[in-house]
């Protein structure tokens, strides 16, 4: 009974921890929002208040251009003497922790990341709060996994659970948060990881309601029946936004390279970026701060084309320079603002095309938001789910699938890495962009084993078997393990080639039963290859006799490393295009 209780607790421990982490992250997210409001009111309005406000120039006039510069100076100091990990938009850093540090993130980052983000955004930084809180949530999950006995895989799950809870707390999009964790952090879809993350997102969604955050975040009513013009326009907008995503990604990293060439310490870069943020904000104040209202206004579809174009260009420039300078901030909201504006411009363009003249502007914005993020990050499912959950526009699903699919297709054709992985690739870390079930979990041992291995009898001597293995040209010349079986096939022992020839000089006339391993490690034909590989690693061996499940196990085959590699080669061949498929088939008659 105690064993069963212990096993049940081990299975439930990580999901329960994920729920507790979600509660802590939700409180942290609400605290971050309040802190951003305090910083905004202090920096731009000279009052201490948690009331929602936007950066502006009403109080300080042109002097407010210096506010982002001061914020950049503070961020630079925090990064240099606090932790350089607070720089950037957070998600790549979480990915790097998973890939190189066994999902370990320091407590310093968990404290300084939200604080630096609040200062950055509160002083006019053109970022959303989602990136920093995703990074902070991941850090909290990682810390819990470090404080309590946890394996690296369990820490990864807790990190992803914290990140999903953070995104849910900000946007109220639990499904998108789970999918984002799967596509960018977990790279697997297994019950052990999926369930804790789902529980964390669900918990954050429930707790979020206690603080009266808006739901949906960006309400949009799309009640038109999807049809062919909608589908065609969605594909066009998605493809254009895919091109935009590629251009944005390359531009961000080109500017980062440019900052690297400056003859000043990187601590000063955020302040330099702050000069551009303040100057652009003086031209268009809506480029500063989180900018969630920009998305709501765009979705209404009533902005003039010139206003939309100005917002798109200036928001991009402000965010591009600020992010390239290495300050603390997120990418999701700015990318969606730029993409939404681009989608609106595309929708206006489509109004001059026959059969597409009534394409909804709001739908163009929605597709542009989702498709640009999908193209830049390749988090396809998360992008589609986010657009639905953030707007509750259920009838837009088909259009979103087409738009995001076109954007990802363009992105994959023109760009090797993503906005999330380019920085890591430059550091030598390869992050998978696709995931699939491990073929070892789907193949049975019996499908790849050698069914007619060399088998020796129990009375055969070492010298006799050595003659067979050592004869040049013998079909058994490369055999490395020989099962010893009785006449009825019962497995009695195994002897390796190394042990055989090591015993040849000392006792050539000894039987194989005397020289072999009497209780070898075995596997069954109906076991999965993953079980066999685990057993090989555990015992430090490269070959396994395959036996049946009878009381006196009988030999039915031999599994070797070569067999496993051949199975892998066959799996690769299934993905290759046959040469003959490039020419049309001809009638053999």
PDB file of C-alpha atoms in Angstrom, residues 327-574:
ATOM      1  CA  UNK A 327      16.879  46.813 -23.051  1.00  0.00           C
ATOM      2  CA  UNK A 328      14.253  44.737 -21.208  1.00  0.00           C
ATOM      3  CA  UNK A 329      10.958  44.182 -22.998  1.00  0.00           C
ATOM      4  CA  UNK A 330       8.709  41.810 -24.934  1.00  0.00           C
ATOM      5  CA  UNK A 331       8.081  41.068 -28.602  1.00  0.00           C
ATOM      6  CA  UNK A 332       4.525  39.736 -28.734  1.00  0.00           C
ATOM      7  CA  UNK A 333       2.534  42.981 -28.416  1.00  0.00           C
ATOM      8  CA  UNK A 334       4.855  45.094 -30.639  1.00  0.00           C
ATOM      9  CA  UNK A 335       4.962  42.422 -33.333  1.00  0.00           C
ATOM     10  CA  UNK A 336       1.186  42.159 -33.254  1.00  0.00           C
ATOM     11  CA  UNK A 337       0.767  45.932 -33.401  1.00  0.00           C
ATOM     12  CA  UNK A 338       3.026  46.204 -36.443  1.00  0.00           C
ATOM     13  CA  UNK A 339       1.449  43.118 -37.980  1.00  0.00           C
ATOM     14  CA  UNK A 340      -2.075  44.310 -37.245  1.00  0.00           C
ATOM     15  CA  UNK A 341      -1.353  47.642 -38.906  1.00  0.00           C
ATOM     16  CA  UNK A 342       0.145  45.834 -41.900  1.00  0.00           C
ATOM     17  CA  UNK A 343      -2.929  43.608 -42.068  1.00  0.00           C
ATOM     18  CA  UNK A 344      -5.191  46.660 -42.059  1.00  0.00           C
ATOM     19  CA  UNK A 345      -3.205  48.233 -44.903  1.00  0.00           C
ATOM     20  CA  UNK A 346      -3.430  44.967 -46.861  1.00  0.00           C
ATOM     21  CA  UNK A 347      -7.195  44.845 -46.318  1.00  0.00           C
ATOM     22  CA  UNK A 348      -7.533  48.390 -47.671  1.00  0.00           C
ATOM     23  CA  UNK A 349      -5.407  47.331 -50.650  1.00  0.00           C
ATOM     24  CA  UNK A 350      -7.694  44.357 -51.289  1.00  0.00           C
ATOM     25  CA  UNK A 351     -10.658  46.711 -51.594  1.00  0.00           C
ATOM     26  CA  UNK A 352      -9.345  47.605 -55.034  1.00  0.00           C
ATOM     27  CA  UNK A 353      -9.403  43.958 -56.160  1.00  0.00           C
ATOM     28  CA  UNK A 354     -12.548  42.492 -57.753  1.00  0.00           C
ATOM     29  CA  UNK A 355     -14.483  40.089 -55.496  1.00  0.00           C
ATOM     30  CA  UNK A 356     -12.420  41.239 -52.469  1.00  0.00           C
ATOM     31  CA  UNK A 357     -13.745  44.790 -52.210  1.00  0.00           C
ATOM     32  CA  UNK A 358     -15.672  44.075 -49.015  1.00  0.00           C
ATOM     33  CA  UNK A 359     -12.887  42.278 -47.115  1.00  0.00           C
ATOM     34  CA  UNK A 360     -13.349  43.339 -43.446  1.00  0.00           C
ATOM     35  CA  UNK A 361     -10.636  45.683 -42.173  1.00  0.00           C
ATOM     36  CA  UNK A 362     -10.887  44.217 -38.678  1.00  0.00           C
ATOM     37  CA  UNK A 363     -10.314  40.714 -40.005  1.00  0.00           C
ATOM     38  CA  UNK A 364      -7.264  41.956 -41.892  1.00  0.00           C
ATOM     39  CA  UNK A 365      -5.932  43.357 -38.607  1.00  0.00           C
ATOM     40  CA  UNK A 366      -6.596  40.080 -36.791  1.00  0.00           C
ATOM     41  CA  UNK A 367      -4.878  37.998 -39.462  1.00  0.00           C
ATOM     42  CA  UNK A 368      -1.977  40.446 -39.593  1.00  0.00           C
ATOM     43  CA  UNK A 369      -1.517  40.232 -35.805  1.00  0.00           C
ATOM     44  CA  UNK A 370      -1.470  36.449 -35.708  1.00  0.00           C
ATOM     45  CA  UNK A 371       0.341  35.823 -38.997  1.00  0.00           C
ATOM     46  CA  UNK A 372       3.220  38.186 -38.240  1.00  0.00           C
ATOM     47  CA  UNK A 373       3.875  36.552 -34.896  1.00  0.00           C
ATOM     48  CA  UNK A 374       3.464  33.095 -36.450  1.00  0.00           C
ATOM     49  CA  UNK A 375       5.948  33.915 -39.198  1.00  0.00           C
ATOM     50  CA  UNK A 376       8.487  35.407 -36.802  1.00  0.00           C
ATOM     51  CA  UNK A 377       8.275  32.693 -34.123  1.00  0.00           C
ATOM     52  CA  UNK A 378       6.771  29.764 -36.091  1.00  0.00           C
ATOM     53  CA  UNK A 379       4.525  29.093 -33.106  1.00  0.00           C
ATOM     54  CA  UNK A 380       1.704  28.362 -35.540  1.00  0.00           C
ATOM     55  CA  UNK A 381      -0.937  26.836 -33.273  1.00  0.00           C
ATOM     56  CA  UNK A 382      -0.267  29.296 -30.470  1.00  0.00           C
ATOM     57  CA  UNK A 383      -0.735  32.218 -32.871  1.00  0.00           C
ATOM     58  CA  UNK A 384      -4.088  30.953 -34.153  1.00  0.00           C
ATOM     59  CA  UNK A 385      -5.330  30.144 -30.644  1.00  0.00           C
ATOM     60  CA  UNK A 386      -4.200  33.530 -29.337  1.00  0.00           C
ATOM     61  CA  UNK A 387      -6.060  35.441 -32.040  1.00  0.00           C
ATOM     62  CA  UNK A 388      -9.264  33.573 -31.209  1.00  0.00           C
ATOM     63  CA  UNK A 389      -8.992  33.712 -27.423  1.00  0.00           C
ATOM     64  CA  UNK A 390      -7.936  37.363 -27.341  1.00  0.00           C
ATOM     65  CA  UNK A 391     -10.927  38.413 -29.487  1.00  0.00           C
ATOM     66  CA  UNK A 392     -13.533  35.613 -29.132  1.00  0.00           C
ATOM     67  CA  UNK A 393     -14.076  35.867 -32.895  1.00  0.00           C
ATOM     68  CA  UNK A 394     -14.950  32.207 -33.428  1.00  0.00           C
ATOM     69  CA  UNK A 395     -15.884  32.544 -37.117  1.00  0.00           C
ATOM     70  CA  UNK A 396     -12.368  33.746 -37.923  1.00  0.00           C
ATOM     71  CA  UNK A 397     -10.762  30.337 -37.342  1.00  0.00           C
ATOM     72  CA  UNK A 398     -10.611  29.309 -41.000  1.00  0.00           C
ATOM     73  CA  UNK A 399      -9.184  32.638 -42.083  1.00  0.00           C
ATOM     74  CA  UNK A 400      -6.611  32.523 -39.279  1.00  0.00           C
ATOM     75  CA  UNK A 401      -5.480  29.043 -40.261  1.00  0.00           C
ATOM     76  CA  UNK A 402      -4.966  30.147 -43.862  1.00  0.00           C
ATOM     77  CA  UNK A 403      -3.238  33.395 -42.954  1.00  0.00           C
ATOM     78  CA  UNK A 404      -0.926  31.938 -40.325  1.00  0.00           C
ATOM     79  CA  UNK A 405      -0.205  28.917 -42.515  1.00  0.00           C
ATOM     80  CA  UNK A 406       0.826  31.153 -45.424  1.00  0.00           C
ATOM     81  CA  UNK A 407       3.031  33.239 -43.116  1.00  0.00           C
ATOM     82  CA  UNK A 408       4.815  30.222 -41.676  1.00  0.00           C
ATOM     83  CA  UNK A 409       5.320  28.767 -45.162  1.00  0.00           C
ATOM     84  CA  UNK A 410       6.950  31.994 -46.365  1.00  0.00           C
ATOM     85  CA  UNK A 411       9.044  32.181 -43.206  1.00  0.00           C
ATOM     86  CA  UNK A 412      10.321  28.629 -43.573  1.00  0.00           C
ATOM     87  CA  UNK A 413      11.241  29.253 -47.210  1.00  0.00           C
ATOM     88  CA  UNK A 414      13.190  32.457 -46.556  1.00  0.00           C
ATOM     89  CA  UNK A 415      14.553  32.165 -43.039  1.00  0.00           C
ATOM     90  CA  UNK A 416      16.435  29.360 -41.302  1.00  0.00           C
ATOM     91  CA  UNK A 417      16.052  30.584 -37.718  1.00  0.00           C
ATOM     92  CA  UNK A 418      13.288  32.547 -35.985  1.00  0.00           C
ATOM     93  CA  UNK A 419      13.214  35.710 -33.945  1.00  0.00           C
ATOM     94  CA  UNK A 420      13.334  33.435 -30.876  1.00  0.00           C
ATOM     95  CA  UNK A 421      16.175  31.163 -31.978  1.00  0.00           C
ATOM     96  CA  UNK A 422      18.553  33.326 -34.043  1.00  0.00           C
ATOM     97  CA  UNK A 423      20.379  34.619 -30.970  1.00  0.00           C
ATOM     98  CA  UNK A 424      20.733  31.084 -29.592  1.00  0.00           C
ATOM     99  CA  UNK A 425      21.938  29.712 -32.934  1.00  0.00           C
ATOM    100  CA  UNK A 426      24.690  32.331 -32.932  1.00  0.00           C
ATOM    101  CA  UNK A 427      25.772  31.005 -29.546  1.00  0.00           C
ATOM    102  CA  UNK A 428      25.988  27.473 -30.928  1.00  0.00           C
ATOM    103  CA  UNK A 429      22.714  26.209 -29.425  1.00  0.00           C
ATOM    104  CA  UNK A 430      20.373  24.395 -31.787  1.00  0.00           C
ATOM    105  CA  UNK A 431      16.701  24.638 -30.857  1.00  0.00           C
ATOM    106  CA  UNK A 432      14.337  22.232 -32.673  1.00  0.00           C
ATOM    107  CA  UNK A 433      11.733  23.965 -34.801  1.00  0.00           C
ATOM    108  CA  UNK A 434       9.661  20.811 -35.208  1.00  0.00           C
ATOM    109  CA  UNK A 435       8.870  17.928 -32.954  1.00  0.00           C
ATOM    110  CA  UNK A 436       7.583  14.453 -33.615  1.00  0.00           C
ATOM    111  CA  UNK A 437       7.155  11.284 -31.583  1.00  0.00           C
ATOM    112  CA  UNK A 438      10.416   9.388 -31.089  1.00  0.00           C
ATOM    113  CA  UNK A 439      10.370   6.489 -33.527  1.00  0.00           C
ATOM    114  CA  UNK A 440      11.804   4.308 -30.737  1.00  0.00           C
ATOM    115  CA  UNK A 441       8.474   4.635 -28.932  1.00  0.00           C
ATOM    116  CA  UNK A 442       6.492   3.330 -31.907  1.00  0.00           C
ATOM    117  CA  UNK A 443       8.538   0.369 -33.158  1.00  0.00           C
ATOM    118  CA  UNK A 444       8.504  -3.071 -31.565  1.00  0.00           C
ATOM    119  CA  UNK A 445      11.701  -5.005 -31.052  1.00  0.00           C
ATOM    120  CA  UNK A 446      10.367  -7.876 -33.132  1.00  0.00           C
ATOM    121  CA  UNK A 447      10.135  -5.691 -36.246  1.00  0.00           C
ATOM    122  CA  UNK A 448      13.866  -4.886 -36.387  1.00  0.00           C
ATOM    123  CA  UNK A 449      15.648  -7.765 -34.621  1.00  0.00           C
ATOM    124  CA  UNK A 450      17.809 -10.331 -36.361  1.00  0.00           C
ATOM    125  CA  UNK A 451      15.633 -13.420 -36.641  1.00  0.00           C
ATOM    126  CA  UNK A 452      18.442 -15.829 -37.555  1.00  0.00           C
ATOM    127  CA  UNK A 453      21.437 -14.941 -35.428  1.00  0.00           C
ATOM    128  CA  UNK A 454      24.383 -17.268 -34.892  1.00  0.00           C
ATOM    129  CA  UNK A 455      23.443 -19.607 -32.002  1.00  0.00           C
ATOM    130  CA  UNK A 456      25.863 -21.964 -30.259  1.00  0.00           C
ATOM    131  CA  UNK A 457      25.098 -25.164 -28.340  1.00  0.00           C
ATOM    132  CA  UNK A 458      25.930 -25.562 -24.614  1.00  0.00           C
ATOM    133  CA  UNK A 459      28.514 -28.302 -25.257  1.00  0.00           C
ATOM    134  CA  UNK A 460      30.422 -26.346 -27.886  1.00  0.00           C
ATOM    135  CA  UNK A 461      33.914 -25.345 -26.803  1.00  0.00           C
ATOM    136  CA  UNK A 462      35.600 -21.986 -26.931  1.00  0.00           C
ATOM    137  CA  UNK A 463      38.024 -23.245 -29.563  1.00  0.00           C
ATOM    138  CA  UNK A 464      35.229 -24.522 -31.821  1.00  0.00           C
ATOM    139  CA  UNK A 465      33.316 -21.228 -31.722  1.00  0.00           C
ATOM    140  CA  UNK A 466      36.527 -19.226 -32.167  1.00  0.00           C
ATOM    141  CA  UNK A 467      37.235 -21.159 -35.361  1.00  0.00           C
ATOM    142  CA  UNK A 468      33.835 -20.266 -36.728  1.00  0.00           C
ATOM    143  CA  UNK A 469      34.100 -16.570 -35.839  1.00  0.00           C
ATOM    144  CA  UNK A 470      37.726 -16.184 -36.847  1.00  0.00           C
ATOM    145  CA  UNK A 471      37.590 -17.780 -40.287  1.00  0.00           C
ATOM    146  CA  UNK A 472      38.116 -15.111 -42.982  1.00  0.00           C
ATOM    147  CA  UNK A 473      35.109 -14.862 -45.280  1.00  0.00           C
ATOM    148  CA  UNK A 474      32.845 -16.530 -42.740  1.00  0.00           C
ATOM    149  CA  UNK A 475      29.322 -15.069 -42.537  1.00  0.00           C
ATOM    150  CA  UNK A 476      29.899 -14.839 -38.764  1.00  0.00           C
ATOM    151  CA  UNK A 477      33.197 -12.940 -38.992  1.00  0.00           C
ATOM    152  CA  UNK A 478      31.619  -9.691 -37.661  1.00  0.00           C
ATOM    153  CA  UNK A 479      29.455 -11.266 -34.936  1.00  0.00           C
ATOM    154  CA  UNK A 480      29.981  -9.591 -31.559  1.00  0.00           C
ATOM    155  CA  UNK A 481      27.595 -11.576 -29.322  1.00  0.00           C
ATOM    156  CA  UNK A 482      26.632 -15.238 -29.534  1.00  0.00           C
ATOM    157  CA  UNK A 483      23.592 -16.637 -27.646  1.00  0.00           C
ATOM    158  CA  UNK A 484      24.010 -20.131 -26.186  1.00  0.00           C
ATOM    159  CA  UNK A 485      20.771 -22.110 -26.379  1.00  0.00           C
ATOM    160  CA  UNK A 486      19.565 -25.652 -25.673  1.00  0.00           C
ATOM    161  CA  UNK A 487      18.183 -27.915 -28.366  1.00  0.00           C
ATOM    162  CA  UNK A 488      14.622 -26.715 -27.673  1.00  0.00           C
ATOM    163  CA  UNK A 489      15.696 -23.067 -28.051  1.00  0.00           C
ATOM    164  CA  UNK A 490      15.837 -22.187 -24.351  1.00  0.00           C
ATOM    165  CA  UNK A 491      18.364 -19.401 -23.799  1.00  0.00           C
ATOM    166  CA  UNK A 492      21.099 -20.565 -21.423  1.00  0.00           C
ATOM    167  CA  UNK A 493      23.831 -17.939 -21.715  1.00  0.00           C
ATOM    168  CA  UNK A 494      25.568 -15.444 -24.003  1.00  0.00           C
ATOM    169  CA  UNK A 495      29.237 -14.931 -24.783  1.00  0.00           C
ATOM    170  CA  UNK A 496      30.772 -11.881 -26.396  1.00  0.00           C
ATOM    171  CA  UNK A 497      33.470 -12.004 -29.036  1.00  0.00           C
ATOM    172  CA  UNK A 498      35.867 -10.186 -26.703  1.00  0.00           C
ATOM    173  CA  UNK A 499      35.315 -12.673 -23.855  1.00  0.00           C
ATOM    174  CA  UNK A 500      35.597 -15.609 -26.243  1.00  0.00           C
ATOM    175  CA  UNK A 501      39.026 -14.689 -27.596  1.00  0.00           C
ATOM    176  CA  UNK A 502      40.220 -13.570 -24.166  1.00  0.00           C
ATOM    177  CA  UNK A 503      39.526 -17.111 -22.895  1.00  0.00           C
ATOM    178  CA  UNK A 504      40.879 -18.899 -25.978  1.00  0.00           C
ATOM    179  CA  UNK A 505      44.509 -19.062 -24.888  1.00  0.00           C
ATOM    180  CA  UNK A 506      43.832 -19.838 -21.207  1.00  0.00           C
ATOM    181  CA  UNK A 507      41.190 -22.573 -21.576  1.00  0.00           C
ATOM    182  CA  UNK A 508      40.375 -23.390 -25.206  1.00  0.00           C
ATOM    183  CA  UNK A 509      38.524 -26.608 -24.341  1.00  0.00           C
ATOM    184  CA  UNK A 510      36.125 -25.056 -21.827  1.00  0.00           C
ATOM    185  CA  UNK A 511      32.466 -25.093 -22.826  1.00  0.00           C
ATOM    186  CA  UNK A 512      30.598 -21.943 -23.659  1.00  0.00           C
ATOM    187  CA  UNK A 513      28.422 -22.392 -20.572  1.00  0.00           C
ATOM    188  CA  UNK A 514      31.539 -22.259 -18.439  1.00  0.00           C
ATOM    189  CA  UNK A 515      32.884 -19.107 -20.103  1.00  0.00           C
ATOM    190  CA  UNK A 516      29.676 -17.211 -20.926  1.00  0.00           C
ATOM    191  CA  UNK A 517      27.232 -15.045 -18.977  1.00  0.00           C
ATOM    192  CA  UNK A 518      24.596 -17.352 -17.514  1.00  0.00           C
ATOM    193  CA  UNK A 519      21.949 -14.702 -16.736  1.00  0.00           C
ATOM    194  CA  UNK A 520      22.100 -12.270 -19.613  1.00  0.00           C
ATOM    195  CA  UNK A 521      19.993  -9.131 -19.943  1.00  0.00           C
ATOM    196  CA  UNK A 522      17.164  -9.857 -22.377  1.00  0.00           C
ATOM    197  CA  UNK A 523      14.235  -8.137 -24.065  1.00  0.00           C
ATOM    198  CA  UNK A 524      10.913  -9.365 -25.488  1.00  0.00           C
ATOM    199  CA  UNK A 525       9.830  -9.100 -29.099  1.00  0.00           C
ATOM    200  CA  UNK A 526       6.689  -7.113 -28.202  1.00  0.00           C
ATOM    201  CA  UNK A 527       8.616  -4.504 -26.188  1.00  0.00           C
ATOM    202  CA  UNK A 528       9.276  -1.119 -27.751  1.00  0.00           C
ATOM    203  CA  UNK A 529      12.699  -0.143 -29.031  1.00  0.00           C
ATOM    204  CA  UNK A 530      12.771   2.662 -26.462  1.00  0.00           C
ATOM    205  CA  UNK A 531      12.684   0.048 -23.670  1.00  0.00           C
ATOM    206  CA  UNK A 532      15.493  -1.857 -25.330  1.00  0.00           C
ATOM    207  CA  UNK A 533      17.669   1.247 -25.742  1.00  0.00           C
ATOM    208  CA  UNK A 534      17.072   2.212 -22.104  1.00  0.00           C
ATOM    209  CA  UNK A 535      18.139  -1.282 -21.058  1.00  0.00           C
ATOM    210  CA  UNK A 536      21.278  -1.120 -23.200  1.00  0.00           C
ATOM    211  CA  UNK A 537      22.252   2.226 -21.664  1.00  0.00           C
ATOM    212  CA  UNK A 538      21.523   1.061 -18.125  1.00  0.00           C
ATOM    213  CA  UNK A 539      23.694  -2.048 -18.438  1.00  0.00           C
ATOM    214  CA  UNK A 540      26.330  -0.627 -20.779  1.00  0.00           C
ATOM    215  CA  UNK A 541      25.787  -3.205 -23.515  1.00  0.00           C
ATOM    216  CA  UNK A 542      25.164  -2.983 -27.249  1.00  0.00           C
ATOM    217  CA  UNK A 543      23.227  -6.201 -27.968  1.00  0.00           C
ATOM    218  CA  UNK A 544      20.214  -7.913 -26.422  1.00  0.00           C
ATOM    219  CA  UNK A 545      18.955 -11.479 -26.887  1.00  0.00           C
ATOM    220  CA  UNK A 546      15.253 -11.431 -27.676  1.00  0.00           C
ATOM    221  CA  UNK A 547      13.214 -14.106 -25.877  1.00  0.00           C
ATOM    222  CA  UNK A 548       9.587 -15.136 -25.590  1.00  0.00           C
ATOM    223  CA  UNK A 549       7.522 -14.864 -22.405  1.00  0.00           C
ATOM    224  CA  UNK A 550       7.415 -18.558 -21.512  1.00  0.00           C
ATOM    225  CA  UNK A 551       8.516 -19.878 -18.122  1.00  0.00           C
ATOM    226  CA  UNK A 552      11.778 -21.060 -19.704  1.00  0.00           C
ATOM    227  CA  UNK A 553      12.436 -18.172 -22.119  1.00  0.00           C
ATOM    228  CA  UNK A 554      13.288 -19.323 -25.613  1.00  0.00           C
ATOM    229  CA  UNK A 555      15.487 -17.361 -27.980  1.00  0.00           C
ATOM    230  CA  UNK A 556      13.592 -15.754 -30.878  1.00  0.00           C
ATOM    231  CA  UNK A 557      16.157 -13.256 -32.162  1.00  0.00           C
ATOM    232  CA  UNK A 558      18.928 -10.811 -31.395  1.00  0.00           C
ATOM    233  CA  UNK A 559      18.697  -7.013 -31.203  1.00  0.00           C
ATOM    234  CA  UNK A 560      21.870  -5.119 -32.079  1.00  0.00           C
ATOM    235  CA  UNK A 561      22.829  -1.473 -32.368  1.00  0.00           C
ATOM    236  CA  UNK A 562      23.070  -2.012 -36.110  1.00  0.00           C
ATOM    237  CA  UNK A 563      19.434  -3.143 -36.153  1.00  0.00           C
ATOM    238  CA  UNK A 564      18.373   0.079 -34.424  1.00  0.00           C
ATOM    239  CA  UNK A 565      20.414   2.246 -36.780  1.00  0.00           C
ATOM    240  CA  UNK A 566      18.919   0.431 -39.770  1.00  0.00           C
ATOM    241  CA  UNK A 567      15.460   1.201 -38.399  1.00  0.00           C
ATOM    242  CA  UNK A 568      16.449   4.851 -38.132  1.00  0.00           C
ATOM    243  CA  UNK A 569      17.821   4.843 -41.685  1.00  0.00           C
ATOM    244  CA  UNK A 570      14.559   3.351 -42.938  1.00  0.00           C
ATOM    245  CA  UNK A 571      12.657   6.115 -41.141  1.00  0.00           C
ATOM    246  CA  UNK A 572      14.800   8.737 -42.875  1.00  0.00           C
ATOM    247  CA  UNK A 573      14.258   7.066 -46.260  1.00  0.00           C
ATOM    248  CA  UNK A 574      10.503   7.490 -45.781  1.00  0.00           C
TER     249      UNK A 574
END
